Coordinates of C-alpha atoms and ligand atoms in Angstrom, one line a residue:
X16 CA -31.7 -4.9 -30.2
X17 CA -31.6 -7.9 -27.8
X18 CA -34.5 -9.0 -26.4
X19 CA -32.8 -10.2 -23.4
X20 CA -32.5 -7.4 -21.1
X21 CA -31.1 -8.0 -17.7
X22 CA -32.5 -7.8 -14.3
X23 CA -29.2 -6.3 -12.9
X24 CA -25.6 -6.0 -13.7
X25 CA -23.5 -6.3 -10.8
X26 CA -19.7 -4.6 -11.2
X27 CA -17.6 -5.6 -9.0
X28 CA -15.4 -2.6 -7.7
X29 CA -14.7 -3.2 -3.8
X30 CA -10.4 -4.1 -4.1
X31 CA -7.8 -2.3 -3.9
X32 CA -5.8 -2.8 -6.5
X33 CA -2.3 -3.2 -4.7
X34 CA -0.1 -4.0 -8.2
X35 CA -1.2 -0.7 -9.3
X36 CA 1.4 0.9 -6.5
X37 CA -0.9 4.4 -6.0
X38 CA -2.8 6.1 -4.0
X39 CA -5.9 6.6 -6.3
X40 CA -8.7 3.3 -6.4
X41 CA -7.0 1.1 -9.0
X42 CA -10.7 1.7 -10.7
X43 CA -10.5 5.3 -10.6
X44 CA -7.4 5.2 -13.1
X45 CA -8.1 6.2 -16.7
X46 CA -8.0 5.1 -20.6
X47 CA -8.6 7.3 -23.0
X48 CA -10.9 9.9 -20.8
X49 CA -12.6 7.5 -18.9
X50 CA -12.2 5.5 -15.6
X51 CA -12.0 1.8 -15.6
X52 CA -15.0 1.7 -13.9
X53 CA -16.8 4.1 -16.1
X54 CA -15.4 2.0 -19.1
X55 CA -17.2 -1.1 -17.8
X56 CA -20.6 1.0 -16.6
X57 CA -20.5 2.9 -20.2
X58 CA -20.7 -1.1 -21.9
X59 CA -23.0 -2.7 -18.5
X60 CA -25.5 0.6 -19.7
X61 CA -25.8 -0.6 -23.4
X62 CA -27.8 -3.5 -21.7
X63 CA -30.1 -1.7 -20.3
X64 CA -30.4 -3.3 -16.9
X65 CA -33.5 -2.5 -14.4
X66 CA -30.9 -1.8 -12.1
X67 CA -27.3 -1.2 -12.3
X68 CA -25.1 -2.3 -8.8
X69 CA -21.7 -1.5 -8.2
X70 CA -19.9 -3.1 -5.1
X71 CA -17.6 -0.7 -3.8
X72 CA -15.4 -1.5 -0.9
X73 CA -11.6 0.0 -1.0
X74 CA -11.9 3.6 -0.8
X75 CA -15.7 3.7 -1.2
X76 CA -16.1 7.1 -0.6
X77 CA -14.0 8.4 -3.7
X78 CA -15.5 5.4 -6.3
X79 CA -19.0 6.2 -5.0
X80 CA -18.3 10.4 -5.6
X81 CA -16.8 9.6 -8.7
X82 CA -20.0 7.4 -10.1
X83 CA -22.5 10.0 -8.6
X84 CA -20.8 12.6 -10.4
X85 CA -20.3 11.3 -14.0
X86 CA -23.2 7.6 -13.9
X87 CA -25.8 9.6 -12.2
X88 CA -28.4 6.3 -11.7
X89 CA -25.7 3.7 -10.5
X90 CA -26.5 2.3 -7.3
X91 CA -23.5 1.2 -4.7
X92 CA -23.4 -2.0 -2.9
X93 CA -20.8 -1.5 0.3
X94 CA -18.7 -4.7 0.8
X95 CA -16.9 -3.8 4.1
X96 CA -14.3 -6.2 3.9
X97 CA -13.0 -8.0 0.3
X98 CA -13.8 -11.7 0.9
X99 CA -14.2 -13.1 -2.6
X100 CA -15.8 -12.3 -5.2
X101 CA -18.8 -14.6 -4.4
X102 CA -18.9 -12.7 -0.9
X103 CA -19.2 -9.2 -3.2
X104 CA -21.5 -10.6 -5.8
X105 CA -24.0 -11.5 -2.6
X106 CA -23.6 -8.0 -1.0
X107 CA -24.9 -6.4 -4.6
X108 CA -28.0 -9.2 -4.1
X109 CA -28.6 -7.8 -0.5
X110 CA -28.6 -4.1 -1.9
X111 CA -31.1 -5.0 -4.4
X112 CA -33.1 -6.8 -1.8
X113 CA -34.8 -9.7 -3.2
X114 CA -33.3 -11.8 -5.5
X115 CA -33.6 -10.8 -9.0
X116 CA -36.3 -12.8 -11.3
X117 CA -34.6 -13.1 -14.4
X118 CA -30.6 -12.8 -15.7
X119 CA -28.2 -11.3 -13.6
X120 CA -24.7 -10.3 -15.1
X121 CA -21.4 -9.9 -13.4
X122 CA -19.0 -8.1 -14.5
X123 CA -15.5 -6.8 -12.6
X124 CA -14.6 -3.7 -12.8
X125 CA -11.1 -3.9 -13.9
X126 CA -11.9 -4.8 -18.1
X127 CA -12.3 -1.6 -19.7
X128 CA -11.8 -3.1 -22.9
X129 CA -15.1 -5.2 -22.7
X130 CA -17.5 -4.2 -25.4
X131 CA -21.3 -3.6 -24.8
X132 CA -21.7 -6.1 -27.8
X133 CA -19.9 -8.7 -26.2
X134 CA -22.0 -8.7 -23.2
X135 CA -25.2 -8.6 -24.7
X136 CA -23.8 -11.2 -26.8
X137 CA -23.2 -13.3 -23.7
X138 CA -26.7 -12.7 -22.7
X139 CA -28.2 -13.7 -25.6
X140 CA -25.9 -17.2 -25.7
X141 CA -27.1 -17.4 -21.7
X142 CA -30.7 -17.3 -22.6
X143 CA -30.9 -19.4 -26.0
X144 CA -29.1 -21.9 -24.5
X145 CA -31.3 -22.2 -21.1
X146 CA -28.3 -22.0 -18.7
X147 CA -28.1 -21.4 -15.4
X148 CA -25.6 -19.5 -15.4
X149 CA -22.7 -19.1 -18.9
X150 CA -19.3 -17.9 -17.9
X151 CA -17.5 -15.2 -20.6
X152 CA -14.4 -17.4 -21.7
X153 CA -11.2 -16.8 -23.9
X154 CA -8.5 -18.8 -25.0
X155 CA -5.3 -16.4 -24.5
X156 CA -1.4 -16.6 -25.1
X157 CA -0.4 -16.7 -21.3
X158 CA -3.1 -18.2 -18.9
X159 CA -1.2 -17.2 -15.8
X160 CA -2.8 -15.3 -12.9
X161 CA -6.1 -16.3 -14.3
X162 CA -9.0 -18.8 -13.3
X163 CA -8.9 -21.7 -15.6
X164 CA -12.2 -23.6 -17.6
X165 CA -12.1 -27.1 -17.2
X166 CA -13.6 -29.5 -19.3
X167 CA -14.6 -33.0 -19.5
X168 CA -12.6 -34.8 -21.0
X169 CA -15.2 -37.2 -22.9
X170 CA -18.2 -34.1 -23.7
X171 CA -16.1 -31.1 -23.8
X172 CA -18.8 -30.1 -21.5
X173 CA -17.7 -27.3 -18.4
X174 CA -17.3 -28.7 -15.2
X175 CA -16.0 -26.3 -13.0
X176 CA -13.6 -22.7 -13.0
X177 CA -10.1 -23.2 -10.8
X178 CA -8.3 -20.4 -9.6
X179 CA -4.6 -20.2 -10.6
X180 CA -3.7 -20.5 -7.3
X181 CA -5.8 -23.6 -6.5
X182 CA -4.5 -25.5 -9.8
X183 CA -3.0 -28.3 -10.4
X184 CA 0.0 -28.8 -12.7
X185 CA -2.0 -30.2 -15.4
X186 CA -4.8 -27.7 -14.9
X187 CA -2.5 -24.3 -15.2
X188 CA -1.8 -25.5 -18.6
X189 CA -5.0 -24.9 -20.1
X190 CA -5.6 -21.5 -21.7
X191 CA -9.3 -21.5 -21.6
X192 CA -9.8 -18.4 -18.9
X193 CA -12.1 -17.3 -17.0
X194 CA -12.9 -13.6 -17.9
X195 CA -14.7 -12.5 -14.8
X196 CA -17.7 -12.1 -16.5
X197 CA -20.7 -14.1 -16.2
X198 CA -24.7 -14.3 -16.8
X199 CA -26.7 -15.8 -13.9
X200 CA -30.3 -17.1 -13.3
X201 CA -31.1 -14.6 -10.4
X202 CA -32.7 -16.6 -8.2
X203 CA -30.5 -19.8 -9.0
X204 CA -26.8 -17.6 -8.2
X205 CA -28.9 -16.4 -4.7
X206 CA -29.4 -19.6 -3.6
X207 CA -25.4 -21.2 -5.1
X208 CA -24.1 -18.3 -3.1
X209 CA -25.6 -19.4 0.1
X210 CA -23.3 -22.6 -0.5
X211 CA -20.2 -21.2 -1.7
X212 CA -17.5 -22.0 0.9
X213 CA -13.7 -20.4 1.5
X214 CA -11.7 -23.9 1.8
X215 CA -9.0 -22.7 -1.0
X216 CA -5.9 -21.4 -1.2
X217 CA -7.3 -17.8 -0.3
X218 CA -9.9 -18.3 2.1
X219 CA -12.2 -16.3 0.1
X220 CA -15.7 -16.9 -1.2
X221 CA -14.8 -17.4 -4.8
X222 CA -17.5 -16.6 -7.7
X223 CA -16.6 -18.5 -9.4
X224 CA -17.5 -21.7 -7.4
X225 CA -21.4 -20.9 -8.6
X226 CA -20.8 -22.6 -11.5
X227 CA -19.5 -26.1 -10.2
X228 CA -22.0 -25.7 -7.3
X229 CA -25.3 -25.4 -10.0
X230 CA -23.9 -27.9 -12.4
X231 CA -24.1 -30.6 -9.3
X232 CA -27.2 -29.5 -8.6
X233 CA -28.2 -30.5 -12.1
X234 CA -28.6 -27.5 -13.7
X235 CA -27.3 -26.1 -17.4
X236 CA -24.1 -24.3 -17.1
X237 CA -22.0 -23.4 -20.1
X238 CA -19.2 -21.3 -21.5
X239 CA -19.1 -18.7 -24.2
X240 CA -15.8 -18.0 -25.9
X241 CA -15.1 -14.5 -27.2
X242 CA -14.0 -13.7 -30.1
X243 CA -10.6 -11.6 -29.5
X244 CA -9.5 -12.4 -26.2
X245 CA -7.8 -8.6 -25.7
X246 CA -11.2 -7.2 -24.8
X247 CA -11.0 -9.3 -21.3
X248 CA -7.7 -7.8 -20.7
X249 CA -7.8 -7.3 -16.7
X250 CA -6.2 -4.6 -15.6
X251 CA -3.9 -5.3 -12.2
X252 CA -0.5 -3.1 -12.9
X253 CA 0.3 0.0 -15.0
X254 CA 1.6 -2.3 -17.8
X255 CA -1.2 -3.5 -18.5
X256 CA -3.5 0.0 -18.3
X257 CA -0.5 1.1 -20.5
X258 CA -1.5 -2.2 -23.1
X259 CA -5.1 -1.3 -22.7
X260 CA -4.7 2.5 -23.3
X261 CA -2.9 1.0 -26.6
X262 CA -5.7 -1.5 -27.6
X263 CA -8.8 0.7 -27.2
X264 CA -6.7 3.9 -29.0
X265 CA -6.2 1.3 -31.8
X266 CA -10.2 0.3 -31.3
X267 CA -11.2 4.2 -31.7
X268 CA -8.7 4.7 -34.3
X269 CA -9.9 1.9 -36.3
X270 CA -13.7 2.9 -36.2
X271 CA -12.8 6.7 -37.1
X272 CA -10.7 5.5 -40.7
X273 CA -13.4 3.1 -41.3
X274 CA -15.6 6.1 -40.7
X275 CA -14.0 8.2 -43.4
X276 CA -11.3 10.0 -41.2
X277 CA -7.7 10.0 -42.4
X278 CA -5.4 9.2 -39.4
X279 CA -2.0 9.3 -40.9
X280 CA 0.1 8.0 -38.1
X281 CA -2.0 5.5 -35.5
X282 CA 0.9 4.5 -33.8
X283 CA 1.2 8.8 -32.7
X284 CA -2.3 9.5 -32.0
X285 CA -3.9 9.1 -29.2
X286 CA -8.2 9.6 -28.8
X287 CA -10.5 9.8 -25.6
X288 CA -13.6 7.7 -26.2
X289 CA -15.4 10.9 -26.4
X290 CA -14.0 12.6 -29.4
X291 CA -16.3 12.9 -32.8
X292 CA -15.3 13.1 -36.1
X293 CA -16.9 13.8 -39.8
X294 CA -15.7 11.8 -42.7
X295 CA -13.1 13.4 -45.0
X296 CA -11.2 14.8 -41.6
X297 CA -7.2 14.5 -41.6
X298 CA -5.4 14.0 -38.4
X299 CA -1.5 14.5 -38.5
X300 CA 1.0 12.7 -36.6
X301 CA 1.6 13.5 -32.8
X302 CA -1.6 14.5 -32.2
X303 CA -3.6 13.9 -28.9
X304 CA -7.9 14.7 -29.3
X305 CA -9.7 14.6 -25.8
X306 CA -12.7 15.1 -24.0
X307 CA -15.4 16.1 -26.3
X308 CA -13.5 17.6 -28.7
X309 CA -15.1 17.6 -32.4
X310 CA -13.2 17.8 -36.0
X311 CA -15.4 18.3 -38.9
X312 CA -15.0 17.5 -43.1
X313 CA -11.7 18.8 -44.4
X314 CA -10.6 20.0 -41.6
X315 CA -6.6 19.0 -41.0
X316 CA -5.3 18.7 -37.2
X317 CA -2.0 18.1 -36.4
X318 CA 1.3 17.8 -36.5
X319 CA 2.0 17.9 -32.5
X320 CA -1.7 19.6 -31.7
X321 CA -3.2 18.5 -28.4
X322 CA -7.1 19.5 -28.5
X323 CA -9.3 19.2 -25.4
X324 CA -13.1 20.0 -25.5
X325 CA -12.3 22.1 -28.6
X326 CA -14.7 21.8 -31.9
X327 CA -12.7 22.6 -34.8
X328 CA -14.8 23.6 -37.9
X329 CA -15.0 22.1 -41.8
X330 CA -11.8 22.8 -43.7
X331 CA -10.1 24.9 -41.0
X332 CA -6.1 24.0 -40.8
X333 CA -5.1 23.6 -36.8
X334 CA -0.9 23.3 -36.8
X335 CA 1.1 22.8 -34.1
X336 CA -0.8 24.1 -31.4
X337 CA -2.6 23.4 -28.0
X338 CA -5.9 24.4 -27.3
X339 CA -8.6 23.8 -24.5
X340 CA -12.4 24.7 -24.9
X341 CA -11.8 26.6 -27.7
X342 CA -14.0 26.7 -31.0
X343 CA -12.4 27.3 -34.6
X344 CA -14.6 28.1 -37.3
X345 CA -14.8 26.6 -40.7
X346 CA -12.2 27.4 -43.0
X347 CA -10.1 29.3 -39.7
X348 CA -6.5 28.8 -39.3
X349 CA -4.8 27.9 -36.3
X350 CA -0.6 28.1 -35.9
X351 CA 1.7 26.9 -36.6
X352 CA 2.6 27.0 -32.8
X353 CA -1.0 28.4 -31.4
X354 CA -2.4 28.3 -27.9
X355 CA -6.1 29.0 -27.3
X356 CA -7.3 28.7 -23.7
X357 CA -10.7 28.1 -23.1
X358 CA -13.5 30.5 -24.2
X359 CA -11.5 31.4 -27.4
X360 CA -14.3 31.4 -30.2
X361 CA -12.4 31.6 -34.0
X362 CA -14.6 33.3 -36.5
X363 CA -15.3 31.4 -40.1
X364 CA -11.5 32.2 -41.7
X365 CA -10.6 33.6 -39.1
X366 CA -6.6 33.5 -38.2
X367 CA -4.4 32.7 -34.9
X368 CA -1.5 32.5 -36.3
X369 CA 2.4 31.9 -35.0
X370 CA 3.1 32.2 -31.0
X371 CA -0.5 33.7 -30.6
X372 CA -2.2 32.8 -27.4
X373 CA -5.8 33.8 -26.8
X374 CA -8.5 33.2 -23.8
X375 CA -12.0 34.5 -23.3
X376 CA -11.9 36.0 -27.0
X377 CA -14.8 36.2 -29.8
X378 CA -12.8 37.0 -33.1
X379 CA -15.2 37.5 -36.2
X380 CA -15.1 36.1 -39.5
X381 CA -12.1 36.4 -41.3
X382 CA -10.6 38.6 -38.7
X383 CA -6.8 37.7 -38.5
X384 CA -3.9 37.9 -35.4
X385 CA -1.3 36.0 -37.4
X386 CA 1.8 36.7 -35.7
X387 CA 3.2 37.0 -31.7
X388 CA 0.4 38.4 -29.6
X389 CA -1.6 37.5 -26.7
X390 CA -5.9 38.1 -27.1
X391 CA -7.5 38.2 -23.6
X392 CA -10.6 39.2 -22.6
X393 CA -11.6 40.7 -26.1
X394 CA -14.5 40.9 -28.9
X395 CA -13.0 41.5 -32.3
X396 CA -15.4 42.5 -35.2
X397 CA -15.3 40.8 -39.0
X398 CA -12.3 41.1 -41.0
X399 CA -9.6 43.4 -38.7
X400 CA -6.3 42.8 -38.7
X401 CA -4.0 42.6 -35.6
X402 CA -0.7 43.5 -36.2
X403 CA 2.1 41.9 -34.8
X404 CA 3.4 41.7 -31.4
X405 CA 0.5 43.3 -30.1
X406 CA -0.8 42.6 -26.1
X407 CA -4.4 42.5 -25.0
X408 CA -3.1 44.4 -21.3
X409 CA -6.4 42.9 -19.4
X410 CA -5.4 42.6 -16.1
X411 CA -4.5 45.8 -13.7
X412 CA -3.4 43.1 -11.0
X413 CA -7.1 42.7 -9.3
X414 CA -9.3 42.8 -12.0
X415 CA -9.9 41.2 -15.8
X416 CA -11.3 44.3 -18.1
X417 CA -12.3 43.8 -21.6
X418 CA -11.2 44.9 -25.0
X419 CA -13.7 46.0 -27.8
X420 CA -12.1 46.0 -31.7
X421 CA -14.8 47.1 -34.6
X422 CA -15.2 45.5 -37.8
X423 CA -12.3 46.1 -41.0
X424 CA -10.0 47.8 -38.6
X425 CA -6.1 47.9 -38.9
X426 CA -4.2 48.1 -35.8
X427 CA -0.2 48.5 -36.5
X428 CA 2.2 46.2 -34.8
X429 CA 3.2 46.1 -31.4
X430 CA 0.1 47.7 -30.0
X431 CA -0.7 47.5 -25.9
X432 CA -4.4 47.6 -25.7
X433 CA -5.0 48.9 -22.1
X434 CA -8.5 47.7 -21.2
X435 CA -11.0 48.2 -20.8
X436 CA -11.0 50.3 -24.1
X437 CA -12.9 50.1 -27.8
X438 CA -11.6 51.3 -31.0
X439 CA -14.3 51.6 -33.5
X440 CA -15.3 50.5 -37.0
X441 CA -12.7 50.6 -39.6
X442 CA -10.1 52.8 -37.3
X443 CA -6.9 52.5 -37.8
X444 CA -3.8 52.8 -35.1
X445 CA -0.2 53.2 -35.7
X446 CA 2.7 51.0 -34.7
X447 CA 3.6 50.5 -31.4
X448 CA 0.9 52.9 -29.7
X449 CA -0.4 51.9 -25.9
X450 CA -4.0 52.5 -26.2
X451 CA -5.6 53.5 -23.4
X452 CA -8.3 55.9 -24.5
X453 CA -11.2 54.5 -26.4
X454 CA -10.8 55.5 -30.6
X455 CA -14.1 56.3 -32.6
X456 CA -14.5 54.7 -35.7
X457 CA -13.0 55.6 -39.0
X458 CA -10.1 57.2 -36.4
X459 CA -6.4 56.8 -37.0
X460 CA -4.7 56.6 -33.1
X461 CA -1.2 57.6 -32.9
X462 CA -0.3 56.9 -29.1
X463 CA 3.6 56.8 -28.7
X464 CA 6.9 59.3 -27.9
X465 CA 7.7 61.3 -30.8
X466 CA 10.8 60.7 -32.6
X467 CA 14.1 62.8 -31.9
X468 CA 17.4 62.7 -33.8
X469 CA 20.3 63.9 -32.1
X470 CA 22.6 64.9 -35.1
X471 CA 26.1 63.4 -34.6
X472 CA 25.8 62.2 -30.7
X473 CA 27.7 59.3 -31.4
X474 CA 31.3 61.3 -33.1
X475 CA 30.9 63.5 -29.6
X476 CA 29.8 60.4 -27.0
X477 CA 31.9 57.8 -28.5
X478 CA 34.4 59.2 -30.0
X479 CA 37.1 56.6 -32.2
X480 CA 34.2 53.6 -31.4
X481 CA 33.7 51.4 -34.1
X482 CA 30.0 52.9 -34.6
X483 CA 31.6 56.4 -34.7
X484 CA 34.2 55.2 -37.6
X485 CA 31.0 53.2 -39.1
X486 CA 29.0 56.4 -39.0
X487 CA 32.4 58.3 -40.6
X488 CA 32.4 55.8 -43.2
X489 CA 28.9 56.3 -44.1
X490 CA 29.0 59.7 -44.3
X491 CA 32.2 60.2 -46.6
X492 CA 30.7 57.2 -48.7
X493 CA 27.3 58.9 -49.2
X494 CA 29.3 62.2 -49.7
X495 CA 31.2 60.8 -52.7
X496 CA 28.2 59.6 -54.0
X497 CA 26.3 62.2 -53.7
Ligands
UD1_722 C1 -10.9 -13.1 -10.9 C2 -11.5 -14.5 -11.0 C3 -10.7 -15.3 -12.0 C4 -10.6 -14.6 -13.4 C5 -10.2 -13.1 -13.2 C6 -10.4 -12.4 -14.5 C7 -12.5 -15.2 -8.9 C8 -12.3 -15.9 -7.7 N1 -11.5 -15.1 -9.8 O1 -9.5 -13.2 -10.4 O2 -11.2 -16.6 -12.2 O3 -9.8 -15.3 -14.3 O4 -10.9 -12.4 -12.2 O5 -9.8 -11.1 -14.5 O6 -13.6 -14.6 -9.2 N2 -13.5 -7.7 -6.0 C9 -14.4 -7.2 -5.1 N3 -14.5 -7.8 -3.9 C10 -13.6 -8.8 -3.5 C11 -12.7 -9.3 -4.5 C12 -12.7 -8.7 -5.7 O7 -15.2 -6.3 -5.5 O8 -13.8 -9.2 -2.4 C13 -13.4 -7.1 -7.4 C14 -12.1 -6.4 -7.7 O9 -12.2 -5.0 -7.3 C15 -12.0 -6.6 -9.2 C16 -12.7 -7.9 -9.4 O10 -13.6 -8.1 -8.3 O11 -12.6 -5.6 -9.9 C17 -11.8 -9.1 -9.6 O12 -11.0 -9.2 -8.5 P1 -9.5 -9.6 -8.6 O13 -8.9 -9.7 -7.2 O14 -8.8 -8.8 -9.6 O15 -9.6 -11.1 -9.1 P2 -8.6 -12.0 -9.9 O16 -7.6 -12.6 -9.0 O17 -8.1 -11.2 -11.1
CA723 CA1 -8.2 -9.0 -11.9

């Protein structure tokens, strides 16, 4: 744990985002379950600031719903009009009323790939090395678009950031970056922003001008490199939110193997930040695991599954399916080719097996529906089985009714259960019966038209057809036989 906790940590949230070509807050957009916003708060929270500022400006209304809603505890700094980053970094000071005593971290709100670690890494550099203010740097392939760390020459020490636009010729050719992120004296970045001016190529009061403006003033100022320059990635277009989707499914992926979990194919499953795993857990290929969904020991998911909010339970076997705030129990069996829609509880063993779709249904341990049938609105006891092709009828077109099914029952295939109805303990029901009367336990239910042969209908009906001469045939053969 550091020992350097922050005063504040300002986000910077107030553009646009015009590259991004949409209609939602380029922050708003998501990676792996999570806003870019919420990426950066989740990592700004591992610091555990006093407070915790974010400047919102373009479409403040959404990006201040959108923190209340899932940051509860963020505070919002309106910046009315996006004049520089300096200009937004002074309306989160205003918001916070006096200037903080103590550090001050900025932070934009466009790198969802930046790790708490790496911030309170920064922090730690910033106040070990008694700096006025250290600038988050990396050294990356292709410097363009980005504001560039100049040194001296002669002490390697940092002189000032230049924006891409403002560089010279000689200047755009260093790699050294400026990652948007910085640590601050509080009282010190008050004061630098008081003097930082728009005479460049924007007009805009740039951050990023603290830095030269306190090192004239005498003060420390330094640069921190990080270590793997992909967690800066700032995210402008849908290329690059596309890249950083890729990175941080690589960054989950990575901890969950090193965790014990066997991912078989990386490059084909994709994780929200959210998702848990125990060790020993297999993960197929094709397979997409969001929100808070859970897999536990031995339990194999995939091929082609997407799980959402779903918790599937040690050893149980998931195949081909789609689910959504569904549970599976240990040792259960879901597919191949399953859909479970939310409230869908699987029993320990239990079974959903081929083309099965369920919602709203409680099936008991070792209770199995293995083939071609839809379970909705139902309570099914321990150890029944569904036959195939059966329907859970639970809608009368104004009104969901429920369906009660005992314990060690049998029901025969192609069954319409008409709800609301209950079939007791251990009762039985023949194939293809619509049950719309309630059956007592131990009971065998026969509900279906009785069988009737018409002897020879086809000879009189259809006369010289090929199913008459087949039905000849068949009759002389099984008369020689016989
Ligand atoms: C900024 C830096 C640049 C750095 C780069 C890293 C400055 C002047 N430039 O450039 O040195 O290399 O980030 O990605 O700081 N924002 C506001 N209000 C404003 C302007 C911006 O809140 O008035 C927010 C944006 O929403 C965004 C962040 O600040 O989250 C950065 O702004 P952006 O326009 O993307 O800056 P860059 O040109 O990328
Ligand atoms: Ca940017």
């Amino acid at each position: 744990m550091s020992a350097n906790l922050p005063a504040a940590v300002v986000v910077l949230a107030a553009g646009e985002g015009t590259r991004m070509k949409s209609k939602t807050p380029k922050v708003l957009h998501e990676i792996a379950g999570r806003s870019l916003v919420g990426h950066v708060v989740s990592a700004a929270r591992e610091l555990e600031p006093e407070h915790l500022v974010v400047v919102v400006g373009h479409a403040r209304e959404q990006v201040r719903g959108h923190l209340e809603e899932h940051y509860a505890g963020t505070r919002t700094a309106v910046q009315e009009e996006q004049n520089g980053t300096g200009h937004a970094v002074r309306m989160a000071l205003e918001e916070l009323g006096a200037a903080p005593e103590g550090t001050v971290v900025v932070v934009c709100g466009d790198t969802p790939l930046l790790s708490g670690d790496t911030l309170r890494a920064l922090a730690d550099t910033h106040a070990a090395d008694g700096n006025a203010v250290t600038v988050l740097s990396a050294e990356v392939p292709d410097s363009t678009g980005y504001g560039r760390i100049v040194r001296d020459a002669a002490t390697g020490a940092v002189t000032e950031i230049v924006e891409h636009k403002d560089a010279s010729d000689e200047q755009r050719a260093i790699r050294e970056i400026n990652s948007g992120v910085f640590a601050f004296d509080g009282k010190l970045l008050a004061e630098a922003l008081g003097q930082v001016r728009t005479d460049n190529s924007q007009g805009e009061e740039y951050l990023t001008d603290v830095l030269s403006i306190l090192r004239e003033a005498g003060h420390r100022v330094g640069a921190s490199v990080a270590a793997d320059h992909r967690e800066i990635l700032g995210i402008n277009n849908r290329v690059q939110l596309a890249e950083a989707r890729g990175l941080l499914n690589q960054r989950l992926l990575e901890r969950a193997m090193l965790a014990g979990v066997t991912v078989v194919d990386p490059a084909s499953v994709f994780v929200d930040v959210t998702v848990t795993f125990e060790p020993d857990a297999v993960i197929l290929p094709g397979t997409q695991l969001l929100g808070a969904t859970h897999v536990a020991e031995d339990a194999v998911v995939g091929p082609n599954t997407r799980l959402k909010d779903t918790t599937v339970g040690a050893g149980a076997r998931v195949d081909n399916t789609v689910a959504d705030s569904a549970t599976v129990g240990a040792g259960a069996s879901v597919g191949p080719y399953a859909y479970l829609r939310p409230g869908t509880s699987l029993g320990a063993k239990a079974k959903a097996g081929t083309y099965v779709e369920m919602k709203n249904a409680t099936i008991g341990e070792g209770t199995k529906v293995p083939h071609l049938s839809y379970v909705g609105d139902a309570t099914i006891g321990e150890y029944t089985n569904i036959g195939a092709a059966s329907v859970f009828v639970n809608y009368d077109g104004e009104a969901k009714h429920h369906t009660t099914i005992g314990s060690h029952c049998k029901t025969g295939s192609d069954n319409m259960f008409v709800a609301p109805v209950t079939i007791g303990d251990g009762a039985y029901t023949a194939a293809g019966s619509v049950i719309t009367k309630d059956v007592p336990a131990g009971a065998l239910a026969v509900a279906r038209g009785q069988q009737r042969n018409i002897e020879g209908w086809v000879a009189r009906k259809r006369p010289g057809s090929a199913a008459a001469q087949a039905a000849q045939a068949g009759s002389e053969g099984s008369a020689v036989e016989s």
